mmCIF file of C-alpha atoms in Angstrom:
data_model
loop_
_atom_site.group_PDB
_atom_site.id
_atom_site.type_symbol
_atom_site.label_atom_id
_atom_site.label_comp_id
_atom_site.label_asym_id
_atom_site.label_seq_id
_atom_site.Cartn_x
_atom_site.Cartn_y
_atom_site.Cartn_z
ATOM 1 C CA UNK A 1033 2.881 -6.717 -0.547
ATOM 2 C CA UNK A 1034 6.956 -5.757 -0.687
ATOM 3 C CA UNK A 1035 8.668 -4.384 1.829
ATOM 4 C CA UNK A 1036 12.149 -2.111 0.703
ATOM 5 C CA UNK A 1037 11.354 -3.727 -2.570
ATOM 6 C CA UNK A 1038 11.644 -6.980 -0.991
ATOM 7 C CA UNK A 1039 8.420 -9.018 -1.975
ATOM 8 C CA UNK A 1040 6.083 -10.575 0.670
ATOM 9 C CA UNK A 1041 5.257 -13.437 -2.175
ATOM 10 C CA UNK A 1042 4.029 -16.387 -0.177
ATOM 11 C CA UNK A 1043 2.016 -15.801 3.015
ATOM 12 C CA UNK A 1044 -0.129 -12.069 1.512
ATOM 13 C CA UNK A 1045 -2.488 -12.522 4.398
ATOM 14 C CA UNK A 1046 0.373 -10.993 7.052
ATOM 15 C CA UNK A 1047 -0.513 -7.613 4.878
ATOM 16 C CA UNK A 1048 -3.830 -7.566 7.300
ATOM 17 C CA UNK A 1049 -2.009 -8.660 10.778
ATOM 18 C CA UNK A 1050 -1.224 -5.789 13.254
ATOM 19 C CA UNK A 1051 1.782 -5.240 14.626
ATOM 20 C CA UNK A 1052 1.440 -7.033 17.999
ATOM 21 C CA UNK A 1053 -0.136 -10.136 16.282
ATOM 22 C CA UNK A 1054 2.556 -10.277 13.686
ATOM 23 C CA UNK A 1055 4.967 -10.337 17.236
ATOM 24 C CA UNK A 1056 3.161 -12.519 18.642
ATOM 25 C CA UNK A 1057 3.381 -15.020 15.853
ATOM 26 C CA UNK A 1058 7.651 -14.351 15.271
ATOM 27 C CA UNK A 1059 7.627 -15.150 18.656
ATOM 28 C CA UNK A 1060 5.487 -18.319 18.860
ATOM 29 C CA UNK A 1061 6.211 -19.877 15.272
ATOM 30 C CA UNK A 1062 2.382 -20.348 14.962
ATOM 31 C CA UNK A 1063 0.118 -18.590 11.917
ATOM 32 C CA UNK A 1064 -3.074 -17.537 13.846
ATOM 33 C CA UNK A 1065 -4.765 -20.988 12.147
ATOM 34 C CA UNK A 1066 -2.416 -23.717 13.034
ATOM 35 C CA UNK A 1067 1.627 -24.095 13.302
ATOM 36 C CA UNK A 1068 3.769 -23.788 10.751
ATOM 37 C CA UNK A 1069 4.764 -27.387 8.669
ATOM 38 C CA UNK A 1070 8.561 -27.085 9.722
ATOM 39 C CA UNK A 1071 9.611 -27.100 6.107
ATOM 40 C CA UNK A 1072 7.820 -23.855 5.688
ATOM 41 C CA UNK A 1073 9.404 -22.277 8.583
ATOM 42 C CA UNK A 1074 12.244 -20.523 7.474
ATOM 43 C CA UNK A 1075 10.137 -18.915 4.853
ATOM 44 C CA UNK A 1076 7.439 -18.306 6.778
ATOM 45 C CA UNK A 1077 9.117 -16.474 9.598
ATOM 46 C CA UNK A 1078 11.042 -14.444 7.074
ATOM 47 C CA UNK A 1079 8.101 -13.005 5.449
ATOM 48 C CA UNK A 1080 6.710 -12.576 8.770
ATOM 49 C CA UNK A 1081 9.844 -9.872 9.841
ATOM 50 C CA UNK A 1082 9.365 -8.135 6.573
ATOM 51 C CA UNK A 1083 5.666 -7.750 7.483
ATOM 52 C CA UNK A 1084 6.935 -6.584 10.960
ATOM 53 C CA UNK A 1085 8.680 -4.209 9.025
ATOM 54 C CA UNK A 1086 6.717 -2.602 7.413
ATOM 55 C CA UNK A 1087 5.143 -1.045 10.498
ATOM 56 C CA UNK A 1088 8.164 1.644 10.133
ATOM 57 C CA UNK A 1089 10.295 2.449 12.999
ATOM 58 C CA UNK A 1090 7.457 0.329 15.968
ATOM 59 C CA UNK A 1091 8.518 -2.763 13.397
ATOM 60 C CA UNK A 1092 12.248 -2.354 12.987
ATOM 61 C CA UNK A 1093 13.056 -1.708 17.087
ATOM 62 C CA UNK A 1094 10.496 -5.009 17.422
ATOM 63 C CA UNK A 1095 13.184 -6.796 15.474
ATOM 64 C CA UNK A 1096 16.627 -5.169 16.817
ATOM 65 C CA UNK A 1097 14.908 -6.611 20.076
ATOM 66 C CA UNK A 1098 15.055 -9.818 19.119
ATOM 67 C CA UNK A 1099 18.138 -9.949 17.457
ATOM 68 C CA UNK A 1100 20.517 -11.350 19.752
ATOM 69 C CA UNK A 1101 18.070 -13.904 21.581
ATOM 70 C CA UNK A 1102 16.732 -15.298 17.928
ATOM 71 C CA UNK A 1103 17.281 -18.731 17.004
ATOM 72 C CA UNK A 1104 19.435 -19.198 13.423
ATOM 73 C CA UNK A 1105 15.911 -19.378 11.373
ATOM 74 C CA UNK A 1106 14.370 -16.165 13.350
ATOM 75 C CA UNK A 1107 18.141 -14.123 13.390
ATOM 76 C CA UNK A 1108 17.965 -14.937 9.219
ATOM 77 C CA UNK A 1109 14.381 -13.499 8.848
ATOM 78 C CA UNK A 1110 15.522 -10.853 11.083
ATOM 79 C CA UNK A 1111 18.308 -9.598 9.058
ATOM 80 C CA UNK A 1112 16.010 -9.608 6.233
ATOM 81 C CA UNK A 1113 13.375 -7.359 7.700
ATOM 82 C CA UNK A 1114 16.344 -5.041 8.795
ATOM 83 C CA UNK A 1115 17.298 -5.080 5.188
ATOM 84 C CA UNK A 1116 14.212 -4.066 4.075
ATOM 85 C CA UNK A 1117 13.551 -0.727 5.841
ATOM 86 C CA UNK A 1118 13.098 2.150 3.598
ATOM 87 C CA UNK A 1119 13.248 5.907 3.113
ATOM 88 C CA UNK A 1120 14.224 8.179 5.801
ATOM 89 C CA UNK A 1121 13.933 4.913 8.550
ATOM 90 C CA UNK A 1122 16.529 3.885 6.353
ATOM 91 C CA UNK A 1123 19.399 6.385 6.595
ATOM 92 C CA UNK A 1124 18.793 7.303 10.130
ATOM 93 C CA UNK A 1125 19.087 3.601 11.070
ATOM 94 C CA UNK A 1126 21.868 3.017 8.395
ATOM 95 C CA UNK A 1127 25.098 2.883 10.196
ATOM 96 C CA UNK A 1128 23.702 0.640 13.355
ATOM 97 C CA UNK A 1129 22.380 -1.890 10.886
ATOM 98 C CA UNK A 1130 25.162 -1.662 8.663
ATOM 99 C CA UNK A 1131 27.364 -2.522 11.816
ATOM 100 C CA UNK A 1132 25.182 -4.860 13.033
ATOM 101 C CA UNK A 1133 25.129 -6.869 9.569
ATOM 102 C CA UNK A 1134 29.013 -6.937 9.309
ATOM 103 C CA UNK A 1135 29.325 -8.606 12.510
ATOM 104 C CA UNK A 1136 27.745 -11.945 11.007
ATOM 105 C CA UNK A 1137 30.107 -11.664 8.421
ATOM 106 C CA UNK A 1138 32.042 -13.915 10.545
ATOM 107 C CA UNK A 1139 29.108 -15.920 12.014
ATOM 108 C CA UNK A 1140 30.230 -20.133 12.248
ATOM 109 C CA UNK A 1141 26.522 -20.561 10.550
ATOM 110 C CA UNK A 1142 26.999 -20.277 6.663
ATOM 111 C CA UNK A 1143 23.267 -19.367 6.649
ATOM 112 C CA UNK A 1144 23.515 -16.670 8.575
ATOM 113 C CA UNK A 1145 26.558 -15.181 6.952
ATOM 114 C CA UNK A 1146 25.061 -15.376 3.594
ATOM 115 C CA UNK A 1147 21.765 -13.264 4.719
ATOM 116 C CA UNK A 1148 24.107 -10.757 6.074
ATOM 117 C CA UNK A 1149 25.936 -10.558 2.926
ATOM 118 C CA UNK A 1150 22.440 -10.202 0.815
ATOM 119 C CA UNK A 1151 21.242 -7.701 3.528
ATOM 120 C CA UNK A 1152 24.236 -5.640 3.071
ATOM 121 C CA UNK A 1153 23.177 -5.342 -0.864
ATOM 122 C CA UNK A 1154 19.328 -4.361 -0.198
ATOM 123 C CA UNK A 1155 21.014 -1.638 1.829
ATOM 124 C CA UNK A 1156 23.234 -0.545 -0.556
ATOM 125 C CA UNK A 1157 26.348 -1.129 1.634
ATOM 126 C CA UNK A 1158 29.034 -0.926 -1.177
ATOM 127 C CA UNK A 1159 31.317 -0.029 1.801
ATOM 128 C CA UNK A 1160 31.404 -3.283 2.457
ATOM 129 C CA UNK A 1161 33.324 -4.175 -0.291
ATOM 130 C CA UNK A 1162 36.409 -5.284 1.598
ATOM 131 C CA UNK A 1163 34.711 -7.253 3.532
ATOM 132 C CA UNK A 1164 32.766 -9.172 1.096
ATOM 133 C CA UNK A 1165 35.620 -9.884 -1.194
ATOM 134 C CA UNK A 1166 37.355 -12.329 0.808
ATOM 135 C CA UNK A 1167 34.196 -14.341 1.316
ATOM 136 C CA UNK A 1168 34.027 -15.734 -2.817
ATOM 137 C CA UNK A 1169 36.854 -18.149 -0.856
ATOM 138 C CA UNK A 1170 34.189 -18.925 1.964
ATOM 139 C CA UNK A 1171 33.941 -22.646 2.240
ATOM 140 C CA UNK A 1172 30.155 -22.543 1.670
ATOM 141 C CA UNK A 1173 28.426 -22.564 -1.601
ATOM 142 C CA UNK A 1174 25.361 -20.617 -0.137
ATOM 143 C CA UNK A 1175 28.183 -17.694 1.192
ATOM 144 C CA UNK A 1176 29.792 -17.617 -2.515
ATOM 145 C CA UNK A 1177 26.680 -17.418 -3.735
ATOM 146 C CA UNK A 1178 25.752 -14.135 -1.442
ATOM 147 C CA UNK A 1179 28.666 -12.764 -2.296
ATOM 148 C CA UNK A 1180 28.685 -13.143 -5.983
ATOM 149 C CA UNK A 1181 25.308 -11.680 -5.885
ATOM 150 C CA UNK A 1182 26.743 -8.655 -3.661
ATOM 151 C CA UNK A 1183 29.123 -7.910 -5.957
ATOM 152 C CA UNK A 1184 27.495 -8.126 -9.352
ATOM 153 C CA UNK A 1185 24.969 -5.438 -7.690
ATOM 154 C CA UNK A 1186 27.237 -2.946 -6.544
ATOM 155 C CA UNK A 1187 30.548 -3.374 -8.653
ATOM 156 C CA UNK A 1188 29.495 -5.119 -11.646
ATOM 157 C CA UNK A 1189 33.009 -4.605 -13.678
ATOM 158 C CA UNK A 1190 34.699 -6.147 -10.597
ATOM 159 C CA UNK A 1191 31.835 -8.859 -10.267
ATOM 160 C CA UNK A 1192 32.549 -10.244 -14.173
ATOM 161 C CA UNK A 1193 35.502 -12.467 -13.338
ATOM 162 C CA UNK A 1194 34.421 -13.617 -10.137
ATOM 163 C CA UNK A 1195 31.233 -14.738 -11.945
ATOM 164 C CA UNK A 1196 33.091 -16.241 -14.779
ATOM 165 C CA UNK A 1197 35.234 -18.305 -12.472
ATOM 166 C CA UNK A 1198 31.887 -18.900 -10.705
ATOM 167 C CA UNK A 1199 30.677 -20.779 -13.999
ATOM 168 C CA UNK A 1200 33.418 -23.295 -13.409
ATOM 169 C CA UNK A 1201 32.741 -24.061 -9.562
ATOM 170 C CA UNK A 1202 32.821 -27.450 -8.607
ATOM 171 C CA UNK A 1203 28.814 -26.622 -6.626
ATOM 172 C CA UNK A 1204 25.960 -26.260 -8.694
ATOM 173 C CA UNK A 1205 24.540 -23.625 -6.283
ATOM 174 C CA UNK A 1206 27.553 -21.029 -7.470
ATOM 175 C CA UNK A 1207 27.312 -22.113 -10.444
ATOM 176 C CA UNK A 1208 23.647 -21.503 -10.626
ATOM 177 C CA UNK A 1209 24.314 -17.924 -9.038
ATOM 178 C CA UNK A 1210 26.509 -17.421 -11.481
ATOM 179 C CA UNK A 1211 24.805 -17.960 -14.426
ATOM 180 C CA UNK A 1212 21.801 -15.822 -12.788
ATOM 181 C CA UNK A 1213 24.025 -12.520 -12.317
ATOM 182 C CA UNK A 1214 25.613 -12.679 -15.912
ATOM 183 C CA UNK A 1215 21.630 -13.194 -17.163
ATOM 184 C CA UNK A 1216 20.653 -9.853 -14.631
ATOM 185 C CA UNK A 1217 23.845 -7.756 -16.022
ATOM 186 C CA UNK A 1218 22.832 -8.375 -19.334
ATOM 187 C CA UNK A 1219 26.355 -9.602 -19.749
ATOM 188 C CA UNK A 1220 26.251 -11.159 -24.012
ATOM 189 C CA UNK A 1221 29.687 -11.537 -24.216
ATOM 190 C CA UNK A 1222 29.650 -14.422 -21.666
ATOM 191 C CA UNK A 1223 27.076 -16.206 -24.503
ATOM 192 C CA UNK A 1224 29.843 -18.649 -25.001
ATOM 193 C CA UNK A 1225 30.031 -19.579 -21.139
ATOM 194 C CA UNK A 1226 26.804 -19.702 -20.709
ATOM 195 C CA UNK A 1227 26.120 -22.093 -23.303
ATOM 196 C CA UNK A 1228 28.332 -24.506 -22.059
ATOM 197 C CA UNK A 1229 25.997 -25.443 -19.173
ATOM 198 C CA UNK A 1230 22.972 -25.823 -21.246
ATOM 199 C CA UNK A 1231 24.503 -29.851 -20.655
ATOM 200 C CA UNK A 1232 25.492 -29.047 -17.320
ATOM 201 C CA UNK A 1233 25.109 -32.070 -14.707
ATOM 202 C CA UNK A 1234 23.198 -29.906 -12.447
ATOM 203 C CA UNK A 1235 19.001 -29.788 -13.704
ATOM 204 C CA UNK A 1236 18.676 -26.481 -11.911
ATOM 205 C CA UNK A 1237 22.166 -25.005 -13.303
ATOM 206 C CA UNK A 1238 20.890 -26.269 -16.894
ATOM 207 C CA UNK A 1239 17.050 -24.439 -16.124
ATOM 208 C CA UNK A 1240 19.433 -21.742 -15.250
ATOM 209 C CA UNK A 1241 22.043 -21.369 -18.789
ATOM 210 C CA UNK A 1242 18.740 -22.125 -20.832
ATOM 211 C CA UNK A 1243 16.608 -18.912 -19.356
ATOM 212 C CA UNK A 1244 19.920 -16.765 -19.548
ATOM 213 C CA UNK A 1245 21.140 -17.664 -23.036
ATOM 214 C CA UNK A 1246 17.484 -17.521 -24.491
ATOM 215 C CA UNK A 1247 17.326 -13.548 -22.663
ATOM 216 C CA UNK A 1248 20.739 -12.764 -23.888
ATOM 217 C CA UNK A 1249 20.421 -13.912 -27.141
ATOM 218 C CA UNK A 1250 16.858 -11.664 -27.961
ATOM 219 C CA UNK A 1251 18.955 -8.372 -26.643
ATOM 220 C CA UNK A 1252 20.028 -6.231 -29.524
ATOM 221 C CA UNK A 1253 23.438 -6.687 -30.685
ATOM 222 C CA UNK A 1254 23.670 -10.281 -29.441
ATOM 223 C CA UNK A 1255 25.326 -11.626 -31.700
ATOM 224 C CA UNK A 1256 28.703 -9.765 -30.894
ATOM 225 C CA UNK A 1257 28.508 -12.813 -28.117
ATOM 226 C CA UNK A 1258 28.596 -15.376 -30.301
#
């Protein structure tokens, strides 16, 4: 099940769930069997908004509702869900989401920020460019990472640099991003970057260089990267 090309990966059974049961759960933080482990909450009550919306416009006012009284783990599955809306939903509900997601641009929870930033990007909000930029400084490694990922989507020429510099970051987690958008653009010419972390410190930003140099290298003309 995907929702706005978002996939519903985890938790498949929501596919089945009507509309006031899915509600009903987002509200309680219970699956209709037993509560949630609270590790899996997050997740779970993220997959649970994109379920929501998929129920077209009943789903996406159920979530605006909630919005402002949500909890930081509900108002990040709640972004996502908004995020997720699709086809003519989409563009009639386009400019109140888009406002709605730049005002946690400036959120004090670096969580929350950095689902805005990926919302933004499902919704193709390239006007938010200006906003975005200044957020590569942003303090958190989970923002950077956001808006690295914003930017190799939607300006991928202006993305390179920041995602070269990105290699270098003192956090793993940007690092890791990093790596991840040069492997989606395809980008061979950062081969020699790349390989550099294949001893990085980080396991995760070494998983990371390994999957992208092996892709890069099998693309045609590789070797002008070498």
């Amino acid at each position: 099940m995907s929702a706005g090309g978002i996939e519903i990966a985890f938790y498949p059974e929501l596919a089945a769930r009507s509309l006031q049961d899915l509600v009903r759960d987002f509200d309680s933080g219970s699956s209709p069997a037993d509560a949630v482990p609270d590790d899996e909450l997050p997740l779970w009550l993220s997959e649970v908004a994109l379920a929501i919306a998929e129920h077209g416009q009943a789903g996406l006012d159920a979530l605006l509702q909630r919005v402002y009284a949500a909890d930081e783990d509900r108002l990040r599955g709640i972004l996502l869900g908004l995020s997720s809306v699709k086809g003519n939903l989409r563009e009639a509900y386009r400019p109140r989401l888009q406002s709605l997601l730049l005002s946690y641009l400036d959120d004090s929870r670096p969580d929350v920020v950095a689902e805005a930033v990926d919302a933004l990007a499902y919704l193709d909000g390239k006007d938010a460019r200006e906003r975005v930029l200044p957020l590569l400084a942003h303090p958190s490694p989970y923002v950077v990472g956001s808006a690295l990922r914003y930017l190799a989507k939607h300006f991928p020429k202006e993305a390179r640099p920041a995602l070269l510099r990105g290699l270098e970051s003192p956090e793993p987690l940007v690092r890791q991003n990093a790596v991840d958008e040069l492997d989606e653009m395809e980008d061979v010419e950062a081969l020699p970057h790349l390989r550099r972390l294949l001893t990085d410190a980080d396991a995760d930003v070494r998983l990371a260089a390994r999957t992208a140099v092996s892709n890069l290298e099998d693309l045609p003309n590789q070797d002008k990267g070498r």
